[in-house]
Structure formats: C-alpha cells, structure tokens
Amino acid sequence: MSGAASTGRRVGPERFRARVLEASSFAELAREIERTESDPEGVGIMTRKARIFPVRLEEVPLKAAPLLKQEMLATGADSAHARGIADHSAEKSAVVLLGTWGQYRRVVPKLARQPFQLKAIGEAIDLALRRYTSHAPRTVRGVHRSVEVGGETRVMGVVNVTPDSFSDGGQFLDPERAIAHARTLIDEGADILDLGAESTRPGAEPVPAEEEWRRLGPVVEALGKDSTVPLSVDTRSPEVAERAIAAGADLINDVGGLRDPAMRRAVARLGAPAIVMHMRGTPATMQSDTTYRDVRAEVYDALARSTELALADGVRPEQLLIDPGLGFGKNAEQNVEILAHAGEFRCLGYPVVLGASRKSFLGSLLGGVGVQERQEAGVAAAVVAALHGVDIVRTHDVRATVRGLAVADAVRLAGGRLSAESEWSGLPSTE
Ligand code: HH2
C-alpha cells in the first residue's frame, strides 16, 4: 500500500471526484448548482448557460442566414448553414442553431427588429423551445370522455375487430369477444382504447365503410354506454367517424392523417379530437418507396402541413394530436431513428402519440422473431418513447406496458421534467 493510501490522504486527479452530471432539466441543473452553495442570484444565470439546444430551421432565405449567424455569434453561440450562402449560389438553406437558453433569450428579441423574415424566424425559435420544454398538463377533451396528457405517459390499448390485423387478426372479430377484450384492457390500466375494424398492415386493401361499421358498430355501442376511458376509433372513413361518435366514441384516430378533405370537415363538425398520423401513400402502397433524404425532417414537415390544412378547414388546435406513424412507409432503420428522436415532434405543439407495439422493425431488431414474441421489445420502445416526452403510447400489450412505464415515468419525475410549466418561459429573462 502506498503511503498516501495508508494515511487516507488522497493524491492526484482522483481526489477531485470529477463527474459529468446527468441533468435532464433546468430544475435539476438548478438543484445541482444550489448544492455548491453558490450565490442564489447566480443560480438562474448559470442554469441558462448549462444546456445547448440545437434548433433546426428549414428554408431560411439567403439574406437572413448570415444575419442570423451574426446575431448568434454576437452572444457566443453559433449557427451552421449551407456553403452556398457565402457565394450566393444557394437561395435558401437549412440552418442548425447552437445556443443555450440564455443565448436564445438575447437573440430572439433582436431578430424581431430585423428584415428578411428574421422576425418570423425568431418567433419560430421561440415557439419550438417553448413547446419542446413545456410539460404543462393538457386535457384531450373527447366528445363524451376526456383524458389528461402531459403528466404520466398515457397508454392506448388496441382492440382490432378485424379478420386480418397483422398481430391479432380474427381473435376479436366477434363483437362479444372484442367487448370482453376491451374491458380486460381497461382493467389492465389502459387510459384510452383504440377500436379499429380495418387492418392497415402493409399491403392491406381498404375495407368498405359499410363493412367497417358492421364490425365496429356493436362494439362502439356497447362500450359507449359504460366505458370508463375515452374510446378512439381507428378509421380513415368520415362516415364511420360520424357514426362512431354518434354511438358513443370520443375521438378519431386517422392513419390517413386527415388528408381526405371530407375527414377534415367531419372532424371539424364533430368537434372530436383527432390523431393525425403520418403515412406515405396508402397501406397498399406505403412500403414500395421508403427513400427519404431526411426522414425526421420530412415526416415533421408533412405533419405540420396536415395540421395546417385541418386548422384551415375549421378544426380547433386543441382537437389535434400527432403521430409520426412507425412502420407506415418507413423501414426498420427509419423507425428506430424516429423513436430515438420522438421528442422533436413536440415542437409542433400538439400531444404526441406513438405506436411501436409488435411491429416488424422490433422483430428485425431481435433477429426476425414472430409477432407473438415482440412484447418485451414493445415495452422497451414504449419506455424510450416516454423518456422522449411522448404523451400517449399505442399498444396491444397493456399490462406489460403500464408496468414498464411506471419505471420510465418515475425516472422522468425524478428529473423534475414535470415540475416546470415551461422551462423556456418560466425563468427570469434578465441577465
Ligand atoms: N398502427 C397501426 C394501426 N393504427 N394508429 C396510430 N395512430 N399509430 C400507429 O402506429 C398505428 C395506428 C397498426 O397496428 P394494428 O392496428 O395492430 O394493425 P392492423 O392495422 O393490421 O390492424
């Protein structure tokens, strides 16, 4: 034993116990800084320096990009844009800003006084940061029943009243069995049920509305009378949506992403919440082309456009939820990329729904296991989604998912993420 060790005296770098802090929120960072017994005045200032938020903007005009970089550099932050901006060979550029909370706080008000659309760019940055960091509870107000999101991750249990769904086709086609299964999922802890009568697995052909309602009607009518949780109806048909709401359903889950104007008008008229999911093409065609230049950027843009169209047709913003649509026109690698960055979709400003349950990309990750052997992987995906701030996870395996999420939510709460209304607007603005 060395002399220093035997006397308990520590030497060398180890004596300082240097440790990279994992602080997932401003609340946690502030706590860490307070623990140094630093001057209380300084806690706010230092907290704002501690975390860089990379923010991506699309199509920033040629004249705006250098000014934006200049403003960012003036605060010690930075921004990246296309090479072609310097030699004027590009008209527009995607931009990635690299700033701390405090730096954006200084830059955004300055942009308001600048030309070349910089005011709108400043507003876009402000909105993205505000929405990303906000964890305020919100109520999804269903037509008959509601559910609160923004706190604990909500679980949406799947009931497929179909002969051909990819994981449980034929099991619940009989209405009595579907109703019993729905009640079991509620007992297991589902916060919402998603009732569907048309399989949207890759290659599936559309089901006529009459047949869809023939399958779904008795199930919605029975559960509509006494369900303790909101009933979502997974349909692309405006006619089925109308009949389902009249029979007691609460919200619409449209894997067609409200692309059909008749569906947008129906949702506006019904006043029902609607999940706007991203899918390229239709279930029959969606896997024929999964080439994206930047899958997250393209899905984000498509969801932004779909929600804008819905608002233009009279749907209220509080009615909308979004879902990047895992497996709908995406390959395994792209699904993993979306799952790993699911929190980015929060910047659209709507509650985020995500469904990985039993999907084939989970099977691929496990070396090609069948649909009945993907439960643990589905729970792991739900946990990842929850840690990224997804509001609602859609699953066939409710009991296992509820248990997995108990851990994920405890970790999120420990980080203090749920305590701050909005970290962006909640801290003092003066330096
Ligand atoms: N996935 C499926 C169906 N509907 N809706 C949303 N919002 N998000 C999803 O990821 C999603 C969805 C596919 O799952 P399932 O309903 O079990 O299969 P099928 O379409 O074969 O019935």
PDB file of N, CA and C in Angstrom, residues 153-157 189-193 391-395 397-399 401-402 405:
ATOM      1  N   THR A 153     -47.250   9.175 -18.728  1.00  0.00           N
ATOM      2  CA  THR A 153     -47.454   8.728 -20.105  1.00  0.00           C
ATOM      3  C   THR A 153     -48.753   7.918 -20.171  1.00  0.00           C
ATOM      4  N   ARG A 154     -49.577   8.222 -21.130  1.00  0.00           N
ATOM      5  CA  ARG A 154     -50.863   7.528 -21.252  1.00  0.00           C
ATOM      6  C   ARG A 154     -50.744   6.313 -22.157  1.00  0.00           C
ATOM      7  N   VAL A 155     -51.535   5.300 -21.834  1.00  0.00           N
ATOM      8  CA  VAL A 155     -51.491   4.052 -22.594  1.00  0.00           C
ATOM      9  C   VAL A 155     -52.793   3.882 -23.371  1.00  0.00           C
ATOM     10  N   MET A 156     -52.637   3.704 -24.684  1.00  0.00           N
ATOM     11  CA  MET A 156     -53.794   3.473 -25.550  1.00  0.00           C
ATOM     12  C   MET A 156     -53.816   1.999 -25.921  1.00  0.00           C
ATOM     13  N   GLY A 157     -54.840   1.281 -25.483  1.00  0.00           N
ATOM     14  CA  GLY A 157     -54.931  -0.158 -25.740  1.00  0.00           C
ATOM     15  C   GLY A 157     -55.645  -0.436 -27.052  1.00  0.00           C
ATOM     16  N   GLY A 189     -55.242  -1.295 -17.099  1.00  0.00           N
ATOM     17  CA  GLY A 189     -54.700   0.060 -16.922  1.00  0.00           C
ATOM     18  C   GLY A 189     -54.680   0.934 -18.162  1.00  0.00           C
ATOM     19  N   ALA A 190     -55.404   0.524 -19.230  1.00  0.00           N
ATOM     20  CA  ALA A 190     -55.452   1.387 -20.427  1.00  0.00           C
ATOM     21  C   ALA A 190     -56.125   2.718 -20.069  1.00  0.00           C
ATOM     22  N   ASP A 191     -55.580   3.800 -20.572  1.00  0.00           N
ATOM     23  CA  ASP A 191     -56.164   5.131 -20.336  1.00  0.00           C
ATOM     24  C   ASP A 191     -57.100   5.528 -21.478  1.00  0.00           C
ATOM     25  N   ILE A 192     -56.917   4.875 -22.633  1.00  0.00           N
ATOM     26  CA  ILE A 192     -57.733   5.113 -23.829  1.00  0.00           C
ATOM     27  C   ILE A 192     -57.825   3.766 -24.548  1.00  0.00           C
ATOM     28  N   LEU A 193     -58.931   3.528 -25.257  1.00  0.00           N
ATOM     29  CA  LEU A 193     -58.994   2.345 -26.118  1.00  0.00           C
ATOM     30  C   LEU A 193     -59.026   2.801 -27.560  1.00  0.00           C
ATOM     31  N   ASP A 391     -46.567  11.584 -25.374  1.00  0.00           N
ATOM     32  CA  ASP A 391     -47.691  11.686 -24.433  1.00  0.00           C
ATOM     33  C   ASP A 391     -48.503  10.397 -24.320  1.00  0.00           C
ATOM     34  N   ILE A 392     -48.704   9.732 -25.473  1.00  0.00           N
ATOM     35  CA  ILE A 392     -49.572   8.546 -25.488  1.00  0.00           C
ATOM     36  C   ILE A 392     -48.874   7.438 -26.282  1.00  0.00           C
ATOM     37  N   VAL A 393     -48.756   6.243 -25.695  1.00  0.00           N
ATOM     38  CA  VAL A 393     -48.217   5.119 -26.462  1.00  0.00           C
ATOM     39  C   VAL A 393     -49.350   4.139 -26.775  1.00  0.00           C
ATOM     40  N   ARG A 394     -49.361   3.705 -28.034  1.00  0.00           N
ATOM     41  CA  ARG A 394     -50.411   2.798 -28.512  1.00  0.00           C
ATOM     42  C   ARG A 394     -49.868   1.376 -28.458  1.00  0.00           C
ATOM     43  N   THR A 395     -50.598   0.495 -27.763  1.00  0.00           N
ATOM     44  CA  THR A 395     -50.055  -0.863 -27.578  1.00  0.00           C
ATOM     45  C   THR A 395     -51.144  -1.932 -27.506  1.00  0.00           C
ATOM     46  N   ASP A 397     -50.274  -4.668 -25.789  1.00  0.00           N
ATOM     47  CA  ASP A 397     -49.884  -5.330 -24.539  1.00  0.00           C
ATOM     48  C   ASP A 397     -49.947  -4.334 -23.384  1.00  0.00           C
ATOM     49  N   VAL A 398     -51.168  -4.116 -22.902  1.00  0.00           N
ATOM     50  CA  VAL A 398     -51.383  -3.023 -21.960  1.00  0.00           C
ATOM     51  C   VAL A 398     -50.720  -3.287 -20.607  1.00  0.00           C
ATOM     52  N   ARG A 399     -50.943  -4.476 -20.048  1.00  0.00           N
ATOM     53  CA  ARG A 399     -50.419  -4.714 -18.692  1.00  0.00           C
ATOM     54  C   ARG A 399     -48.891  -4.536 -18.653  1.00  0.00           C
ATOM     55  N   THR A 401     -46.987  -2.922 -20.690  1.00  0.00           N
ATOM     56  CA  THR A 401     -46.584  -1.540 -20.993  1.00  0.00           C
ATOM     57  C   THR A 401     -46.803  -0.633 -19.789  1.00  0.00           C
ATOM     58  N   VAL A 402     -47.925  -0.808 -19.103  1.00  0.00           N
ATOM     59  CA  VAL A 402     -48.191   0.002 -17.902  1.00  0.00           C
ATOM     60  C   VAL A 402     -47.060  -0.205 -16.886  1.00  0.00           C
ATOM     61  N   LEU A 405     -43.842   1.487 -18.073  1.00  0.00           N
ATOM     62  CA  LEU A 405     -43.943   2.954 -17.997  1.00  0.00           C
ATOM     63  C   LEU A 405     -43.886   3.464 -16.562  1.00  0.00           C
TER      64      LEU A 405
END
